[in-house]
Amino acid sequence: MGAIFQAILLGALALLLVSAGVEDVRFRTIANAKNAAIALGAPVWWWATGMALWPDIAIQIGCAGIVFALFIVVFAMNMMGGGDVKLIGALALWLPLAPLLRMLILMSLLGGALTLLMLLHNRLRRRESAAAIEVPYGVAITLGALIVLYEPILNRIG
């Protein structure tokens, strides 16, 4: 029963992530409700996976706080939207340190590729506007997280 419940939680997380990515593409925003659902699902995940309050959950919350604080700086520099920062912080509550770092690296690489594709698209359509393009970074965050979650989902079910 525990493995099935964990698979359901990971499936719900994956659906919320895909929904956030799609929403970011369509509207260039990620709803606070989605970020809150992801963040509030983390304690259920901790319970379902049997994480100890000390040191496991304390480390998880500490790492998430540090990641969130770092990305608030990125937001303050106007390099990322608030919904993106909240999504990264919420995901940090779910992912242990090593997978979190992998997700952040993948997110950065995918975000860079997405930015280049959008710049190329604008060039090909001859849009020479002085305004900066708005990159739906939620897509890169979603893809990075789904790639990192892919292996644990299969390991837990199989």
PDB file of C-alpha atoms in Angstrom:
ATOM      1  CA  MET A   1       0.000   0.000   0.000  1.00  0.00           C
ATOM      2  CA  GLY A   2       2.869   2.403   0.762  1.00  0.00           C
ATOM      3  CA  ALA A   3       4.432   2.083  -2.694  1.00  0.00           C
ATOM      4  CA  ILE A   4       1.069   2.687  -4.370  1.00  0.00           C
ATOM      5  CA  PHE A   5       0.452   5.799  -2.257  1.00  0.00           C
ATOM      6  CA  GLN A   6       3.937   7.089  -3.083  1.00  0.00           C
ATOM      7  CA  ALA A   7       3.309   6.486  -6.791  1.00  0.00           C
ATOM      8  CA  ILE A   8       0.025   8.403  -6.533  1.00  0.00           C
ATOM      9  CA  LEU A   9       1.809  11.320  -4.845  1.00  0.00           C
ATOM     10  CA  LEU A  10       4.528  11.381  -7.514  1.00  0.00           C
ATOM     11  CA  GLY A  11       1.862  11.171 -10.220  1.00  0.00           C
ATOM     12  CA  ALA A  12       0.015  14.114  -8.678  1.00  0.00           C
ATOM     13  CA  LEU A  13       3.279  16.070  -8.519  1.00  0.00           C
ATOM     14  CA  ALA A  14       3.982  15.279 -12.173  1.00  0.00           C
ATOM     15  CA  LEU A  15       0.487  16.430 -13.197  1.00  0.00           C
ATOM     16  CA  LEU A  16       0.863  19.663 -11.229  1.00  0.00           C
ATOM     17  CA  LEU A  17       4.251  20.271 -12.862  1.00  0.00           C
ATOM     18  CA  VAL A  18       2.925  19.699 -16.370  1.00  0.00           C
ATOM     19  CA  SER A  19      -0.011  21.967 -15.604  1.00  0.00           C
ATOM     20  CA  ALA A  20       2.349  24.695 -14.341  1.00  0.00           C
ATOM     21  CA  GLY A  21       4.502  24.400 -17.454  1.00  0.00           C
ATOM     22  CA  VAL A  22       1.512  24.643 -19.777  1.00  0.00           C
ATOM     23  CA  GLU A  23       0.129  27.585 -17.821  1.00  0.00           C
ATOM     24  CA  ASP A  24       3.487  29.366 -18.047  1.00  0.00           C
ATOM     25  CA  VAL A  25       3.575  28.901 -21.829  1.00  0.00           C
ATOM     26  CA  ARG A  26       0.018  30.152 -22.270  1.00  0.00           C
ATOM     27  CA  PHE A  27      -0.089  33.025 -19.794  1.00  0.00           C
ATOM     28  CA  ARG A  28       3.528  33.616 -18.672  1.00  0.00           C
ATOM     29  CA  THR A  29       2.466  33.028 -15.091  1.00  0.00           C
ATOM     30  CA  ILE A  30       2.194  30.118 -12.661  1.00  0.00           C
ATOM     31  CA  ALA A  31      -0.740  30.191 -10.262  1.00  0.00           C
ATOM     32  CA  ASN A  32       0.027  30.465  -6.574  1.00  0.00           C
ATOM     33  CA  ALA A  33      -2.459  27.639  -5.967  1.00  0.00           C
ATOM     34  CA  LYS A  34      -0.322  25.218  -7.992  1.00  0.00           C
ATOM     35  CA  ASN A  35       2.839  26.208  -6.170  1.00  0.00           C
ATOM     36  CA  ALA A  36       1.030  25.937  -2.833  1.00  0.00           C
ATOM     37  CA  ALA A  37      -0.331  22.486  -3.734  1.00  0.00           C
ATOM     38  CA  ILE A  38       3.178  21.299  -4.595  1.00  0.00           C
ATOM     39  CA  ALA A  39       4.631  22.759  -1.388  1.00  0.00           C
ATOM     40  CA  LEU A  40       1.817  21.396   0.791  1.00  0.00           C
ATOM     41  CA  GLY A  41       2.180  17.969  -0.802  1.00  0.00           C
ATOM     42  CA  ALA A  42       5.776  17.700   0.401  1.00  0.00           C
ATOM     43  CA  PRO A  43       4.931  16.906   4.062  1.00  0.00           C
ATOM     44  CA  VAL A  44       2.606  14.155   2.848  1.00  0.00           C
ATOM     45  CA  TRP A  45       5.502  12.835   0.738  1.00  0.00           C
ATOM     46  CA  TRP A  46       7.823  12.979   3.772  1.00  0.00           C
ATOM     47  CA  TRP A  47       5.306  10.992   5.806  1.00  0.00           C
ATOM     48  CA  ALA A  48       4.685   8.472   3.001  1.00  0.00           C
ATOM     49  CA  THR A  49       8.407   7.850   2.553  1.00  0.00           C
ATOM     50  CA  GLY A  50       9.074   7.586   6.283  1.00  0.00           C
ATOM     51  CA  MET A  51      11.413  10.546   6.580  1.00  0.00           C
ATOM     52  CA  ALA A  52      12.583  11.273  10.127  1.00  0.00           C
ATOM     53  CA  LEU A  53      11.858  14.717  11.545  1.00  0.00           C
ATOM     54  CA  TRP A  54      15.524  15.025  12.502  1.00  0.00           C
ATOM     55  CA  PRO A  55      17.702  15.296  10.513  1.00  0.00           C
ATOM     56  CA  ASP A  56      15.921  14.370   7.239  1.00  0.00           C
ATOM     57  CA  ILE A  57      12.984  16.777   7.236  1.00  0.00           C
ATOM     58  CA  ALA A  58      15.047  19.523   8.876  1.00  0.00           C
ATOM     59  CA  ILE A  59      17.668  19.208   6.112  1.00  0.00           C
ATOM     60  CA  GLN A  60      14.936  19.201   3.465  1.00  0.00           C
ATOM     61  CA  ILE A  61      13.390  22.413   4.827  1.00  0.00           C
ATOM     62  CA  GLY A  62      16.812  24.035   5.251  1.00  0.00           C
ATOM     63  CA  CYS A  63      17.877  23.245   1.669  1.00  0.00           C
ATOM     64  CA  ALA A  64      14.540  24.471   0.330  1.00  0.00           C
ATOM     65  CA  GLY A  65      14.925  27.712   2.292  1.00  0.00           C
ATOM     66  CA  ILE A  66      18.411  28.290   0.907  1.00  0.00           C
ATOM     67  CA  VAL A  67      17.321  27.552  -2.673  1.00  0.00           C
ATOM     68  CA  PHE A  68      14.291  29.806  -2.322  1.00  0.00           C
ATOM     69  CA  ALA A  69      16.431  32.626  -0.910  1.00  0.00           C
ATOM     70  CA  LEU A  70      18.955  32.317  -3.753  1.00  0.00           C
ATOM     71  CA  PHE A  71      16.225  32.472  -6.368  1.00  0.00           C
ATOM     72  CA  ILE A  72      14.587  35.450  -4.655  1.00  0.00           C
ATOM     73  CA  VAL A  73      17.846  37.242  -5.495  1.00  0.00           C
ATOM     74  CA  VAL A  74      17.440  36.130  -9.129  1.00  0.00           C
ATOM     75  CA  PHE A  75      13.871  37.463  -9.034  1.00  0.00           C
ATOM     76  CA  ALA A  76      15.053  40.759  -7.528  1.00  0.00           C
ATOM     77  CA  MET A  77      17.482  41.091 -10.441  1.00  0.00           C
ATOM     78  CA  ASN A  78      14.456  40.735 -12.754  1.00  0.00           C
ATOM     79  CA  MET A  79      15.877  37.574 -14.303  1.00  0.00           C
ATOM     80  CA  MET A  80      13.047  35.223 -13.333  1.00  0.00           C
ATOM     81  CA  GLY A  81       9.372  35.500 -12.469  1.00  0.00           C
ATOM     82  CA  GLY A  82       7.928  35.084  -9.004  1.00  0.00           C
ATOM     83  CA  GLY A  83       5.926  32.001  -9.953  1.00  0.00           C
ATOM     84  CA  ASP A  84       9.097  30.329 -11.210  1.00  0.00           C
ATOM     85  CA  VAL A  85      10.886  31.083  -7.940  1.00  0.00           C
ATOM     86  CA  LYS A  86       7.982  29.710  -5.900  1.00  0.00           C
ATOM     87  CA  LEU A  87       7.876  26.578  -8.074  1.00  0.00           C
ATOM     88  CA  ILE A  88      11.595  25.944  -7.535  1.00  0.00           C
ATOM     89  CA  GLY A  89      11.183  26.476  -3.782  1.00  0.00           C
ATOM     90  CA  ALA A  90       8.216  24.103  -3.646  1.00  0.00           C
ATOM     91  CA  LEU A  91      10.111  21.433  -5.581  1.00  0.00           C
ATOM     92  CA  ALA A  92      13.078  21.814  -3.243  1.00  0.00           C
ATOM     93  CA  LEU A  93      10.810  20.545  -0.465  1.00  0.00           C
ATOM     94  CA  TRP A  94      10.358  17.273  -2.385  1.00  0.00           C
ATOM     95  CA  LEU A  95      13.858  16.571  -3.683  1.00  0.00           C
ATOM     96  CA  PRO A  96      16.831  15.456  -1.598  1.00  0.00           C
ATOM     97  CA  LEU A  97      20.028  17.449  -2.126  1.00  0.00           C
ATOM     98  CA  ALA A  98      21.641  15.434  -4.959  1.00  0.00           C
ATOM     99  CA  PRO A  99      18.463  15.197  -7.097  1.00  0.00           C
ATOM    100  CA  LEU A 100      17.741  18.864  -6.329  1.00  0.00           C
ATOM    101  CA  LEU A 101      21.158  19.887  -7.644  1.00  0.00           C
ATOM    102  CA  ARG A 102      20.631  17.717 -10.764  1.00  0.00           C
ATOM    103  CA  MET A 103      17.240  19.351 -11.293  1.00  0.00           C
ATOM    104  CA  LEU A 104      18.727  22.848 -10.969  1.00  0.00           C
ATOM    105  CA  ILE A 105      21.484  22.038 -13.472  1.00  0.00           C
ATOM    106  CA  LEU A 106      19.014  20.500 -15.933  1.00  0.00           C
ATOM    107  CA  MET A 107      16.651  23.442 -15.434  1.00  0.00           C
ATOM    108  CA  SER A 108      19.460  25.875 -16.211  1.00  0.00           C
ATOM    109  CA  LEU A 109      20.530  24.023 -19.341  1.00  0.00           C
ATOM    110  CA  LEU A 110      16.960  23.609 -20.573  1.00  0.00           C
ATOM    111  CA  GLY A 111      16.174  27.243 -19.760  1.00  0.00           C
ATOM    112  CA  GLY A 112      19.198  28.373 -21.745  1.00  0.00           C
ATOM    113  CA  ALA A 113      18.179  26.223 -24.707  1.00  0.00           C
ATOM    114  CA  LEU A 114      14.614  27.542 -24.500  1.00  0.00           C
ATOM    115  CA  THR A 115      15.895  31.120 -24.437  1.00  0.00           C
ATOM    116  CA  LEU A 116      18.061  30.498 -27.507  1.00  0.00           C
ATOM    117  CA  LEU A 117      15.126  28.913 -29.347  1.00  0.00           C
ATOM    118  CA  MET A 118      12.913  31.882 -28.545  1.00  0.00           C
ATOM    119  CA  LEU A 119      15.602  34.324 -29.704  1.00  0.00           C
ATOM    120  CA  LEU A 120      16.030  32.347 -32.928  1.00  0.00           C
ATOM    121  CA  HIS A 121      12.271  32.290 -33.444  1.00  0.00           C
ATOM    122  CA  ASN A 122      12.106  36.069 -33.035  1.00  0.00           C
ATOM    123  CA  ARG A 123      14.979  36.524 -35.495  1.00  0.00           C
ATOM    124  CA  LEU A 124      13.389  34.283 -38.096  1.00  0.00           C
ATOM    125  CA  ARG A 125      10.116  36.169 -37.800  1.00  0.00           C
ATOM    126  CA  ARG A 126      12.104  39.410 -38.060  1.00  0.00           C
ATOM    127  CA  ARG A 127      10.849  40.794 -34.776  1.00  0.00           C
ATOM    128  CA  GLU A 128      13.446  43.394 -33.967  1.00  0.00           C
ATOM    129  CA  SER A 129      11.868  44.750 -30.807  1.00  0.00           C
ATOM    130  CA  ALA A 130      13.984  46.327 -28.113  1.00  0.00           C
ATOM    131  CA  ALA A 131      11.900  44.617 -25.436  1.00  0.00           C
ATOM    132  CA  ALA A 132      13.350  41.502 -23.848  1.00  0.00           C
ATOM    133  CA  ILE A 133      11.631  38.234 -24.585  1.00  0.00           C
ATOM    134  CA  GLU A 134       9.639  36.615 -21.800  1.00  0.00           C
ATOM    135  CA  VAL A 135      10.891  33.078 -21.434  1.00  0.00           C
ATOM    136  CA  PRO A 136       8.361  30.665 -19.904  1.00  0.00           C
ATOM    137  CA  TYR A 137      10.948  29.303 -17.497  1.00  0.00           C
ATOM    138  CA  GLY A 138       8.303  27.117 -15.864  1.00  0.00           C
ATOM    139  CA  VAL A 139       8.784  24.786 -18.836  1.00  0.00           C
ATOM    140  CA  ALA A 140      12.485  24.333 -18.043  1.00  0.00           C
ATOM    141  CA  ILE A 141      11.724  23.849 -14.345  1.00  0.00           C
ATOM    142  CA  THR A 142       9.012  21.305 -15.151  1.00  0.00           C
ATOM    143  CA  LEU A 143      11.168  19.340 -17.590  1.00  0.00           C
ATOM    144  CA  GLY A 144      14.159  19.345 -15.244  1.00  0.00           C
ATOM    145  CA  ALA A 145      12.026  18.098 -12.368  1.00  0.00           C
ATOM    146  CA  LEU A 146      10.275  15.438 -14.454  1.00  0.00           C
ATOM    147  CA  ILE A 147      13.607  14.108 -15.711  1.00  0.00           C
ATOM    148  CA  VAL A 148      14.933  13.875 -12.152  1.00  0.00           C
ATOM    149  CA  LEU A 149      11.696  12.251 -10.926  1.00  0.00           C
ATOM    150  CA  TYR A 150      11.596   9.762 -13.806  1.00  0.00           C
ATOM    151  CA  GLU A 151      13.977   7.201 -12.303  1.00  0.00           C
ATOM    152  CA  PRO A 152      12.526   7.166  -8.759  1.00  0.00           C
ATOM    153  CA  ILE A 153       9.008   6.767 -10.165  1.00  0.00           C
ATOM    154  CA  LEU A 154      10.047   3.694 -12.125  1.00  0.00           C
ATOM    155  CA  ASN A 155      12.076   2.282  -9.230  1.00  0.00           C
ATOM    156  CA  ARG A 156       9.177   2.632  -6.775  1.00  0.00           C
ATOM    157  CA  ILE A 157       6.579   1.094  -9.090  1.00  0.00           C
ATOM    158  CA  GLY A 158       8.773  -1.647 -10.566  1.00  0.00           C
TER     159      GLY A 158
END
